[in-house]
Short mmCIF file of C-alpha atoms and ligand atoms in Angstrom, two decimals:
data_model
loop_
_atom_site.label_atom_id
_atom_site.label_comp_id
_atom_site.label_asym_id
_atom_site.label_seq_id
_atom_site.Cartn_x
_atom_site.Cartn_y
_atom_site.Cartn_z
CA MET A 2 7.65 18.66 1.26
CA LYS A 3 4.38 18.99 -0.53
CA ILE A 4 3.28 16.28 -2.64
CA LYS A 5 1.66 17.41 -5.95
CA ASN A 6 1.81 14.17 -7.97
CA ILE A 7 1.12 10.50 -6.93
CA CYS A 8 1.61 7.39 -8.74
CA CYS A 9 -0.14 4.15 -7.62
CA ILE A 10 0.93 0.91 -9.03
CA GLY A 11 -1.89 -1.76 -9.09
CA ALA A 12 -5.38 -0.75 -10.00
CA GLY A 13 -7.18 -3.40 -7.91
CA TYR A 14 -9.50 -3.73 -4.94
CA VAL A 15 -6.96 -1.56 -2.86
CA GLY A 16 -5.38 0.72 -5.33
CA GLY A 17 -8.63 1.77 -7.14
CA PRO A 18 -10.73 2.65 -4.08
CA THR A 19 -7.80 4.30 -2.01
CA MET A 20 -6.58 6.40 -4.64
CA ALA A 21 -10.11 7.34 -5.86
CA VAL A 22 -10.68 8.63 -2.16
CA ILE A 23 -7.22 10.47 -2.07
CA ALA A 24 -8.13 12.29 -5.36
CA HIS A 25 -11.37 13.11 -4.03
CA LYS A 26 -10.16 14.44 -0.88
CA CYS A 27 -7.01 16.34 -2.28
CA PRO A 28 -8.10 17.99 -5.42
CA ASP A 29 -4.85 19.74 -5.76
CA ILE A 30 -2.92 16.45 -6.13
CA LYS A 31 -2.69 14.55 -9.47
CA VAL A 32 -3.23 11.05 -8.90
CA THR A 33 -2.36 8.30 -11.65
CA ILE A 34 -3.36 4.64 -11.01
CA VAL A 35 -1.32 2.30 -13.32
CA ASP A 36 -1.63 -1.38 -14.04
CA LEU A 37 -0.14 -3.71 -16.45
CA ASN A 38 -3.53 -5.38 -17.03
CA ALA A 39 -4.83 -3.32 -20.04
CA GLU A 40 -8.28 -4.68 -19.77
CA ARG A 41 -8.65 -3.56 -16.15
CA ILE A 42 -7.48 -0.10 -17.03
CA ALA A 43 -9.86 0.09 -20.00
CA ALA A 44 -12.70 -0.79 -17.60
CA TRP A 45 -11.76 1.93 -15.13
CA ASN A 46 -11.74 4.44 -17.90
CA ASP A 47 -15.03 3.12 -19.42
CA GLU A 48 -17.46 5.89 -20.31
CA ASP A 49 -20.23 4.29 -18.51
CA ILE A 50 -19.08 4.68 -14.79
CA ASN A 51 -21.15 1.50 -13.97
CA ASN A 52 -18.69 -0.59 -15.96
CA ILE A 53 -15.64 0.09 -13.68
CA PRO A 54 -14.05 -3.31 -12.74
CA ILE A 55 -14.77 -3.32 -9.06
CA TYR A 56 -18.02 -3.13 -7.32
CA GLU A 57 -18.06 -1.36 -3.97
CA PRO A 58 -20.90 0.75 -2.61
CA GLY A 59 -20.18 4.45 -3.26
CA LEU A 60 -17.06 3.81 -5.41
CA ALA A 61 -18.48 4.83 -8.82
CA GLU A 62 -19.77 7.95 -7.60
CA ILE A 63 -16.44 8.88 -6.14
CA VAL A 64 -14.61 7.99 -9.19
CA ALA A 65 -17.03 9.96 -11.41
CA ILE A 66 -16.35 13.07 -9.38
CA SER A 67 -12.42 13.11 -10.01
CA ARG A 68 -11.91 10.98 -13.03
CA GLY A 69 -10.27 13.00 -16.01
CA LYS A 70 -9.73 15.90 -13.51
CA ASN A 71 -7.02 14.87 -11.12
CA LEU A 72 -7.63 11.19 -11.09
CA PHE A 73 -6.25 9.08 -14.09
CA PHE A 74 -6.02 5.32 -15.05
CA SER A 75 -3.22 4.40 -17.44
CA THR A 76 -0.98 1.49 -18.59
CA ASN A 77 1.77 3.74 -18.99
CA VAL A 78 3.73 2.82 -15.78
CA GLU A 79 7.11 4.40 -16.58
CA LYS A 80 5.49 7.90 -17.23
CA ALA A 81 3.51 7.90 -14.16
CA ILE A 82 6.62 6.81 -12.04
CA ASP A 83 8.78 9.43 -13.59
CA GLU A 84 6.36 12.16 -12.80
CA ALA A 85 5.45 11.25 -9.31
CA GLU A 86 6.94 12.41 -5.94
CA MET A 87 5.27 9.66 -4.12
CA ILE A 88 4.77 6.14 -5.39
CA PHE A 89 2.22 3.73 -3.82
CA ILE A 90 2.87 0.04 -4.48
CA SER A 91 -0.67 -1.79 -4.27
CA VAL A 92 0.08 -4.73 -6.47
CA ASN A 93 -1.08 -8.41 -5.21
CA THR A 94 1.02 -10.42 -2.90
CA PRO A 95 -0.47 -13.89 -3.29
CA THR A 96 0.48 -17.08 -1.49
CA LYS A 97 3.62 -18.65 -3.27
CA THR A 98 2.46 -21.69 -5.47
CA TYR A 99 6.16 -22.93 -6.33
CA GLY A 100 9.42 -23.30 -4.70
CA LEU A 101 10.63 -22.49 -1.08
CA GLY A 102 7.66 -21.63 1.07
CA LYS A 103 5.03 -22.90 -1.36
CA GLY A 104 1.63 -22.58 -0.11
CA MET A 105 2.68 -20.45 2.84
CA ALA A 106 4.99 -17.57 2.07
CA ALA A 107 3.89 -14.38 0.21
CA ASP A 108 5.07 -14.16 -3.30
CA LEU A 109 6.96 -10.99 -3.67
CA LYS A 110 7.62 -11.13 -7.32
CA TYR A 111 5.29 -8.38 -8.21
CA ILE A 112 6.64 -6.13 -5.45
CA GLU A 113 10.15 -6.72 -6.67
CA LEU A 114 9.24 -6.02 -10.25
CA CYS A 115 7.76 -2.67 -9.02
CA ALA A 116 10.80 -1.81 -7.04
CA ARG A 117 13.17 -2.62 -10.28
CA GLN A 118 10.89 -0.59 -12.34
CA ILE A 119 10.81 2.64 -10.03
CA ALA A 120 14.70 2.29 -9.83
CA ALA A 121 15.22 2.05 -13.70
CA VAL A 122 12.89 5.14 -14.28
CA ALA A 123 13.61 7.56 -11.27
CA LYS A 124 15.37 10.55 -12.25
CA ASN A 125 14.85 12.39 -8.87
CA ASP A 126 13.93 11.57 -5.30
CA LYS A 127 10.85 9.56 -4.76
CA ILE A 128 8.92 8.55 -1.44
CA VAL A 129 7.83 4.74 -2.06
CA VAL A 130 4.85 3.66 -0.02
CA GLU A 131 4.01 0.15 0.54
CA LYS A 132 0.53 -0.25 0.53
CA SER A 133 0.14 -3.94 -0.18
CA THR A 134 0.41 -6.21 2.70
CA LEU A 135 3.81 -7.48 3.06
CA PRO A 136 6.00 -9.60 5.32
CA VAL A 137 7.85 -7.96 8.04
CA ARG A 138 11.16 -6.53 6.86
CA THR A 139 10.18 -6.39 3.20
CA ALA A 140 11.01 -2.65 3.03
CA GLU A 141 14.57 -3.76 3.59
CA ALA A 142 14.50 -5.63 0.30
CA ILE A 143 12.81 -2.93 -1.56
CA LYS A 144 15.34 -0.44 -0.38
CA SER A 145 18.15 -2.64 -1.32
CA ILE A 146 16.79 -2.91 -4.85
CA LEU A 147 16.03 0.66 -5.19
CA ASP A 148 19.59 1.86 -3.99
CA ASN A 149 21.57 -0.78 -6.13
CA THR A 150 19.69 -1.00 -9.30
CA GLY A 151 19.26 2.58 -10.04
CA ASN A 152 19.68 4.15 -13.55
CA GLY A 153 22.71 6.28 -12.39
CA ALA A 154 20.75 9.48 -11.96
CA GLY A 155 21.45 9.39 -8.21
CA ALA A 156 17.82 9.57 -7.04
CA LYS A 157 17.31 8.86 -3.30
CA PHE A 158 14.48 6.83 -1.98
CA GLN A 159 12.64 6.85 1.31
CA ILE A 160 10.40 3.77 1.91
CA LEU A 161 7.25 4.01 3.95
CA SER A 162 4.90 1.22 5.10
CA ASN A 163 1.26 2.42 4.91
CA PRO A 164 -0.91 -0.83 5.04
CA GLU A 165 -4.50 -0.70 3.95
CA PHE A 166 -7.09 -1.73 6.62
CA LEU A 167 -10.23 -1.40 4.35
CA ALA A 168 -12.75 -4.01 4.18
CA GLU A 169 -14.22 -5.12 0.78
CA GLY A 170 -18.04 -4.15 0.75
CA THR A 171 -17.51 -1.14 3.05
CA ALA A 172 -14.24 0.03 1.40
CA ILE A 173 -15.31 3.68 0.65
CA GLU A 174 -16.81 4.19 4.10
CA ASP A 175 -13.58 2.63 5.63
CA LEU A 176 -11.41 5.14 3.56
CA LEU A 177 -13.43 8.15 4.31
CA ARG A 178 -13.81 7.37 8.08
CA PRO A 179 -10.97 4.92 9.01
CA ASP A 180 -10.38 3.53 12.57
CA ARG A 181 -6.76 4.66 12.09
CA VAL A 182 -4.19 5.26 9.33
CA LEU A 183 -0.84 3.78 10.09
CA ILE A 184 2.37 5.00 8.68
CA GLY A 185 5.75 3.31 9.31
CA GLY A 186 9.05 4.99 8.40
CA ASP A 187 12.64 5.61 9.23
CA GLY A 188 13.47 7.63 12.46
CA ASP A 189 16.33 9.82 10.86
CA ALA A 190 15.39 13.37 9.55
CA GLU A 191 14.76 12.22 5.92
CA GLY A 192 12.47 9.37 7.19
CA GLN A 193 10.46 11.76 9.22
CA ALA A 194 10.15 14.20 6.44
CA ALA A 195 8.58 11.37 4.22
CA ILE A 196 6.35 10.36 7.06
CA ASN A 197 5.28 14.11 7.50
CA ALA A 198 4.53 14.32 3.70
CA LEU A 199 2.22 11.34 3.80
CA VAL A 200 0.56 12.49 7.04
CA ASP A 201 -0.23 15.75 5.36
CA ILE A 202 -2.18 13.99 2.53
CA TYR A 203 -4.32 12.05 5.07
CA ALA A 204 -4.76 15.07 7.27
CA ASN A 205 -6.96 16.56 4.64
CA TRP A 206 -9.80 14.45 5.86
CA ILE A 207 -8.62 12.36 8.71
CA PRO A 208 -8.27 13.82 12.36
CA LYS A 209 -4.51 13.84 13.29
CA GLU A 210 -5.01 11.62 16.54
CA LYS A 211 -6.24 8.88 14.17
CA ILE A 212 -2.86 8.95 12.23
CA LEU A 213 -0.35 6.71 13.96
CA THR A 214 3.19 6.72 12.90
CA THR A 215 5.56 3.99 13.95
CA ASN A 216 8.97 2.28 12.68
CA VAL A 217 8.61 0.44 9.37
CA TRP A 218 8.73 -3.06 10.97
CA SER A 219 5.89 -2.47 13.48
CA SER A 220 3.63 -1.09 10.73
CA GLU A 221 4.36 -4.09 8.31
CA LEU A 222 3.58 -6.54 11.33
CA SER A 223 0.54 -4.75 12.48
CA LYS A 224 -1.24 -5.28 9.33
CA LEU A 225 -0.63 -9.18 9.30
CA THR A 226 -1.43 -9.13 13.01
CA ALA A 227 -4.69 -7.27 12.62
CA ASN A 228 -5.87 -9.85 9.97
CA ALA A 229 -4.73 -12.75 12.12
CA PHE A 230 -6.95 -11.35 15.17
CA LEU A 231 -9.88 -10.72 12.98
CA ALA A 232 -9.73 -14.33 11.36
CA GLN A 233 -9.09 -15.90 14.77
CA ARG A 234 -12.43 -14.53 15.98
CA VAL A 235 -14.26 -16.20 13.12
CA SER A 236 -12.51 -19.37 13.69
CA SER A 237 -13.12 -19.13 17.48
CA ILE A 238 -16.88 -18.71 17.13
CA ASN A 239 -16.81 -21.32 14.42
CA ALA A 240 -15.33 -23.85 16.65
CA MET A 241 -18.05 -23.13 19.28
CA SER A 242 -20.71 -23.50 16.76
CA GLU A 243 -19.67 -27.13 16.33
CA LEU A 244 -19.87 -27.67 20.05
CA CYS A 245 -23.28 -25.93 20.15
CA GLU A 246 -24.68 -28.35 17.45
CA LYS A 247 -23.70 -31.21 19.79
CA THR A 248 -24.80 -29.85 23.17
CA GLY A 249 -28.16 -28.02 22.52
CA ALA A 250 -26.39 -24.53 23.21
CA ASP A 251 -27.30 -22.08 20.48
CA VAL A 252 -24.18 -20.15 19.04
CA ASN A 253 -26.23 -16.85 18.52
CA GLU A 254 -27.17 -16.79 22.02
CA VAL A 255 -23.66 -17.67 22.96
CA ALA A 256 -22.33 -15.01 20.85
CA ARG A 257 -24.69 -12.33 22.19
CA ALA A 258 -23.75 -13.38 25.77
CA ILE A 259 -20.15 -13.13 25.29
CA GLY A 260 -20.10 -10.09 22.91
CA MET A 261 -21.68 -7.91 25.68
CA ASP A 262 -18.58 -8.26 27.59
CA SER A 263 -16.71 -5.11 26.76
CA ARG A 264 -13.49 -6.92 27.00
CA ILE A 265 -14.61 -9.19 24.20
CA GLY A 266 -16.86 -6.78 22.04
CA SER A 267 -19.74 -8.06 19.66
CA LYS A 268 -18.13 -7.65 16.25
CA PHE A 269 -16.87 -10.54 14.33
CA LEU A 270 -18.79 -13.12 16.29
CA LYS A 271 -21.06 -14.35 13.77
CA ALA A 272 -20.84 -18.21 13.06
CA SER A 273 -20.74 -18.93 9.43
CA VAL A 274 -19.59 -21.55 6.73
CA GLY A 275 -16.15 -19.74 7.24
CA PHE A 276 -14.10 -16.78 6.09
CA GLY A 277 -13.06 -16.07 2.50
CA GLY A 278 -11.60 -13.23 0.69
CA SER A 279 -8.02 -12.73 -0.73
CA CYS A 280 -6.51 -11.55 2.60
CA PHE A 281 -7.21 -13.57 5.69
CA GLN A 282 -5.90 -16.94 4.69
CA LYS A 283 -2.81 -15.54 2.66
CA ASP A 284 -1.77 -13.31 5.55
CA ILE A 285 -1.96 -15.82 8.17
CA LEU A 286 -0.25 -18.45 6.08
CA ASN A 287 2.44 -15.77 5.74
CA LEU A 288 2.45 -15.02 9.47
CA VAL A 289 2.98 -18.82 9.98
CA TYR A 290 5.82 -18.98 7.54
CA ILE A 291 7.52 -15.94 8.90
CA ALA A 292 7.20 -17.49 12.60
CA LYS A 293 8.61 -20.91 11.27
CA SER A 294 11.58 -19.04 9.62
CA TYR A 295 12.62 -17.58 13.00
CA GLY A 296 12.12 -21.13 14.48
CA LEU A 297 9.15 -19.95 16.56
CA ASN A 298 7.31 -23.24 15.85
CA GLU A 299 4.74 -22.89 18.78
CA VAL A 300 3.64 -19.37 17.40
CA ALA A 301 3.50 -20.85 13.95
CA ASP A 302 1.26 -23.83 15.21
CA TYR A 303 -0.98 -21.42 17.20
CA TRP A 304 -2.02 -19.32 14.03
CA GLU A 305 -2.04 -22.12 11.59
CA GLN A 306 -5.02 -23.58 13.62
CA VAL A 307 -7.09 -20.70 12.68
CA ILE A 308 -6.85 -21.97 9.04
CA ILE A 309 -7.27 -25.48 9.97
CA MET A 310 -10.52 -24.58 11.84
CA ASN A 311 -11.82 -22.51 8.70
CA ASP A 312 -11.15 -25.41 6.32
CA HIS A 313 -12.86 -27.88 8.68
CA GLN A 314 -16.01 -25.66 8.86
CA LYS A 315 -16.44 -25.49 5.09
CA LYS A 316 -15.95 -29.15 4.83
CA ARG A 317 -18.51 -29.72 7.61
CA PHE A 318 -20.97 -27.60 5.91
CA ALA A 319 -20.73 -29.67 2.65
CA SER A 320 -20.88 -32.87 4.54
CA ASN A 321 -23.79 -31.79 6.53
CA ILE A 322 -25.79 -31.06 3.33
CA VAL A 323 -24.96 -34.59 1.97
CA LYS A 324 -25.78 -36.30 5.30
CA THR A 325 -29.08 -34.47 5.60
CA LEU A 326 -30.13 -35.12 2.00
CA TYR A 327 -30.19 -38.87 2.97
CA ASN A 328 -26.56 -39.45 2.45
CA THR A 329 -26.82 -38.65 -1.30
CA VAL A 330 -26.74 -35.73 -3.40
CA SER A 331 -26.03 -37.39 -6.71
CA GLY A 332 -28.18 -35.89 -9.39
CA LYS A 333 -29.75 -33.58 -6.83
CA LYS A 334 -30.18 -29.89 -7.71
CA ILE A 335 -28.58 -27.70 -4.82
CA THR A 336 -28.87 -24.06 -5.36
CA PHE A 337 -26.37 -21.54 -4.01
CA LEU A 338 -27.53 -18.31 -3.11
CA GLY A 339 -24.34 -16.02 -3.17
CA TRP A 340 -20.85 -16.73 -4.63
CA ALA A 341 -19.10 -13.65 -3.59
CA PHE A 342 -16.85 -14.04 -0.34
CA LYS A 343 -19.04 -11.51 1.35
CA LYS A 344 -21.88 -9.20 0.49
CA ASP A 345 -21.37 -5.89 -1.34
CA THR A 346 -18.52 -7.07 -3.35
CA ASN A 347 -17.96 -8.85 -6.67
CA ASP A 348 -14.68 -10.44 -5.27
CA THR A 349 -14.87 -14.15 -5.09
CA ARG A 350 -11.22 -15.00 -4.06
CA GLU A 351 -11.05 -17.79 -1.56
CA SER A 352 -14.99 -17.57 -1.10
CA ALA A 353 -16.21 -20.41 0.88
CA ALA A 354 -18.78 -21.24 -2.09
CA ILE A 355 -15.95 -22.43 -4.12
CA TYR A 356 -14.95 -25.12 -1.67
CA VAL A 357 -18.42 -26.15 -0.72
CA ALA A 358 -19.34 -26.34 -4.51
CA ASP A 359 -16.17 -28.49 -5.13
CA ASP A 360 -17.02 -31.03 -2.52
CA LEU A 361 -20.60 -31.16 -3.59
CA LEU A 362 -19.54 -31.70 -7.28
CA GLN A 363 -17.38 -34.61 -6.04
CA GLU A 364 -20.77 -36.16 -4.67
CA GLN A 365 -22.19 -35.66 -8.22
CA ALA A 366 -24.65 -32.84 -7.11
CA CYS A 367 -26.04 -30.50 -10.00
CA ILE A 368 -25.25 -26.98 -8.48
CA ALA A 369 -27.29 -23.92 -9.47
CA VAL A 370 -25.77 -20.53 -8.57
CA TYR A 371 -27.32 -17.16 -8.25
CA ASP A 372 -25.15 -14.15 -7.12
CA PRO A 373 -26.25 -10.53 -7.72
CA LYS A 374 -22.82 -9.31 -8.63
CA VAL A 375 -20.58 -12.06 -9.85
CA GLU A 376 -20.24 -12.87 -13.52
CA LYS A 377 -20.76 -16.39 -14.83
CA GLU A 378 -17.24 -16.87 -16.17
CA ILE A 379 -15.74 -16.00 -12.67
CA ILE A 380 -17.58 -18.83 -11.05
CA TYR A 381 -16.23 -21.46 -13.65
CA LYS A 382 -12.71 -19.79 -13.50
CA ASP A 383 -12.89 -20.28 -9.59
CA LEU A 384 -13.74 -24.04 -9.94
CA ASP A 385 -11.20 -24.65 -12.76
CA TYR A 386 -8.55 -23.15 -10.72
CA LEU A 387 -8.77 -25.85 -8.22
CA GLU A 388 -8.15 -28.45 -10.74
CA THR A 389 -10.20 -31.02 -9.20
CA ARG A 390 -11.85 -31.91 -12.58
CA GLU A 391 -11.79 -30.99 -16.16
CA PRO A 392 -13.28 -27.55 -17.08
CA SER A 393 -15.77 -29.30 -19.13
CA ASP A 394 -17.03 -31.16 -16.17
CA ASN A 395 -17.30 -27.98 -14.02
CA LYS A 396 -19.56 -26.46 -16.78
CA LYS A 397 -21.67 -29.75 -16.83
CA GLY A 398 -22.06 -29.58 -13.05
CA VAL A 399 -22.80 -25.91 -12.29
CA VAL A 400 -25.36 -23.92 -13.99
CA VAL A 401 -25.31 -20.06 -13.39
CA PHE A 402 -28.66 -18.21 -13.13
CA GLU A 403 -29.55 -14.62 -13.43
CA ASP A 404 -32.79 -14.97 -11.35
CA ALA A 405 -32.99 -16.40 -7.82
CA TYR A 406 -36.36 -17.70 -8.22
CA GLU A 407 -35.29 -19.63 -11.30
CA ALA A 408 -32.14 -20.69 -9.69
CA CYS A 409 -34.18 -22.28 -6.76
CA LYS A 410 -36.93 -23.85 -8.95
CA ASP A 411 -36.98 -27.76 -8.57
CA ALA A 412 -34.09 -27.61 -6.22
CA HIS A 413 -33.91 -30.16 -3.39
CA ALA A 414 -31.94 -27.84 -1.18
CA ILE A 415 -30.81 -24.34 -0.98
CA ALA A 416 -27.47 -23.30 0.72
CA VAL A 417 -26.97 -19.60 1.54
CA LEU A 418 -23.09 -18.77 0.79
CA THR A 419 -23.03 -15.02 0.91
CA GLU A 420 -24.89 -12.63 3.30
CA TRP A 421 -26.51 -10.43 0.52
CA ASP A 422 -29.32 -8.26 2.00
CA GLU A 423 -31.71 -9.31 -0.77
CA PHE A 424 -31.84 -13.00 0.30
CA LYS A 425 -33.90 -11.78 3.34
CA THR A 426 -36.43 -9.99 1.34
CA TYR A 427 -37.32 -12.89 -1.10
CA ASP A 428 -40.83 -14.46 -1.26
CA TRP A 429 -39.74 -17.53 0.41
CA GLN A 430 -43.28 -19.19 0.25
CA LYS A 431 -42.92 -18.84 -3.64
CA ILE A 432 -39.51 -20.43 -3.44
CA TYR A 433 -40.80 -23.12 -1.21
CA ASP A 434 -43.72 -24.01 -3.57
CA ASN A 435 -41.49 -24.52 -6.58
CA MET A 436 -38.87 -26.85 -4.75
CA LYS A 437 -38.71 -30.57 -4.56
CA LYS A 438 -40.09 -31.85 -1.11
CA PRO A 439 -38.76 -32.00 1.60
CA ALA A 440 -37.17 -28.76 0.91
CA PHE A 441 -34.02 -27.79 2.71
CA VAL A 442 -32.30 -24.44 3.43
CA PHE A 443 -28.91 -24.43 4.77
CA ASP A 444 -28.08 -21.01 6.12
CA GLY A 445 -24.30 -20.73 5.97
CA ARG A 446 -24.37 -16.95 6.74
CA ASN A 447 -26.81 -17.14 9.62
CA ILE A 448 -29.07 -14.37 7.95
CA LEU A 449 -32.53 -15.94 7.40
CA ASP A 450 -35.29 -16.09 9.83
CA GLY A 451 -35.40 -19.81 10.64
CA VAL A 452 -38.83 -19.44 12.56
CA LYS A 453 -40.48 -18.17 9.35
CA LEU A 454 -38.89 -20.74 7.04
CA ARG A 455 -39.89 -23.55 9.28
CA THR A 456 -43.39 -22.41 9.46
CA ILE A 457 -43.65 -22.34 5.73
CA GLY A 458 -42.42 -25.97 5.61
CA PHE A 459 -38.63 -25.85 4.99
CA VAL A 460 -36.36 -28.19 6.85
CA PHE A 461 -34.19 -25.22 8.14
CA GLN A 462 -30.58 -25.61 9.26
CA GLU A 463 -28.32 -23.07 10.58
CA ILE A 464 -24.79 -23.46 11.78
CA GLY A 465 -24.53 -23.79 15.51
CA LYS A 466 -28.09 -24.83 16.17
N1 NAD B 508 -8.60 -6.77 -1.21
C1 NAD B 508 -8.64 -6.26 0.03
O1 NAD B 508 -9.48 -6.20 0.75
C2 NAD B 508 -7.25 -5.80 0.68
C3 NAD B 508 -7.19 -5.20 1.82
C4 NAD B 508 -6.04 -4.60 2.37
C5 NAD B 508 -4.89 -5.07 1.95
N2 NAD B 508 -4.82 -5.70 0.59
C6 NAD B 508 -3.58 -5.90 0.22
O2 NAD B 508 -3.40 -5.04 -0.97
C7 NAD B 508 -2.47 -5.72 -2.00
C8 NAD B 508 -3.43 -5.46 -3.32
O3 NAD B 508 -4.57 -6.30 -3.05
P1 NAD B 508 -5.83 -6.24 -4.20
O4 NAD B 508 -6.89 -6.80 -3.65
O5 NAD B 508 -5.84 -4.77 -4.58
O6 NAD B 508 -5.10 -6.94 -5.39
P2 NAD B 508 -5.72 -7.13 -6.98
O7 NAD B 508 -5.26 -8.33 -7.44
O8 NAD B 508 -7.14 -6.50 -6.99
O9 NAD B 508 -4.80 -5.87 -7.64
C9 NAD B 508 -3.41 -5.80 -7.91
C10 NAD B 508 -3.16 -5.18 -9.34
O10 NAD B 508 -1.75 -4.99 -9.36
C11 NAD B 508 -1.61 -5.26 -10.86
N3 NAD B 508 0.02 -5.46 -10.86
C12 NAD B 508 0.73 -6.50 -10.55
N4 NAD B 508 1.90 -6.28 -10.73
C13 NAD B 508 2.19 -5.12 -11.31
C14 NAD B 508 3.14 -4.38 -11.86
N5 NAD B 508 4.47 -4.68 -11.87
N6 NAD B 508 2.88 -3.13 -12.59
C15 NAD B 508 1.71 -2.65 -12.70
N7 NAD B 508 0.61 -3.37 -12.07
C16 NAD B 508 0.76 -4.56 -11.55
C17 NAD B 508 -2.29 -6.49 -11.07
O11 NAD B 508 -2.41 -6.46 -12.53
C18 NAD B 508 -3.65 -6.08 -10.48
O12 NAD B 508 -4.47 -5.53 -11.24
C19 NAD B 508 -2.31 -7.02 -1.41
O13 NAD B 508 -1.08 -7.08 -0.87
C20 NAD B 508 -3.46 -7.26 -0.32
O14 NAD B 508 -3.00 -8.36 0.44
C21 NAD B 508 -6.05 -5.99 -0.03
#
């Protein structure tokens, strides 16, 4: 089966970049990305390519090549479903905020809605691809909805699991040259045909040996496992960072020493204020929930500790700022360099900065924020979402700057919360001269040269030293 027409439901951080790359690499396939969020779709269609809603290095260039040719953004979900032979579901799967599994399980209401909509619209057979990260055995539920709520047209459905492993900030590079592509499907002849149809698409630019095919459940669970392992490495080195601070060991030296062991490897070993992003915490909580639901309490407790450690690290960072500034930050200006959860993205979901700011606002600090890509409204929205205080108080407590030097002026301390490259190139002497003394820098991302900053006169503090 040769696919000519693809629909992707969800024009977010995954749907947008993945489909832009498929459209770019498969000019013969028409790719339509649909979303209920009209504002988001309008931004994807904005004449000025720099106004697309997601910032990722290389994304605007790739969208510009195919948009209007074989890549389309639309709010007409039904039409796109009707026309497509293959439908990717890339909608959000946040942690549930209500009912059974609240605070742990993945909320699958958006997924279910997609399945119902596909069933209602489909007049002919479709391959439905799970691109969103889903709990193991979700395909079963999708299949049941598709098979039992159809419109009577007799359409047949194949469900594939094709989790996305891209990392924000390097999404385009990850999509062009992935470590692997994973496709899970049924073992019968129809299942194999559906798998082959998707393999053929990826084979346009990805070597066949990097395209793994498995059963659906392995594929679904592999994505949760990958995120759990990655997050666990961050929490592991962060746990050691606290021990380093007490013992005089240096976490960077420890990380280098262990990273040279080929069994351990050097990546993801940087101590920091903690991981953020929309995925790690949500996916581990989901894993914990799944383990608990099978009665595997030891497995659940083991993975939950990764989250507990991450929360501890964020709290520890904030309380270290308070302690160091003579046990009070009340009325003191503290500047945050960075608000995004990592560099090269404008995504702030679960960013450590939000929680550190929340703690410092409780201590009556005056927070100044500079981030090169995050918009002011998002920063207030992130804080309001926590519901710790009235939105008007967040507005009073936090001032957002468009210039880093202005943001740092008259500050008592600077906290680096995102590892943006530009922070390393600043004129730190100039920043120091304009700060209150003694001037403190808390490097939550381990990116600045402490020796240089100490020479200038800063009191410099890095995690794990
Ligand atoms: N962000 C990442 O780095 C990343 C990486 C790998 C996997 N994932 C997974 O991919 C999925 C999507 O993540 P994201 O970051 O792109 O989310 P997102 O919130 O950026 O985008 C999801 C989009 O889906 C739309 N949507 C929801 N329900 C819809 C419906 N019924 N019809 C049409 N549109 C609908 C929303 O309006 C939203 O624009 C999640 O399951 C996530 O865990 C994310």
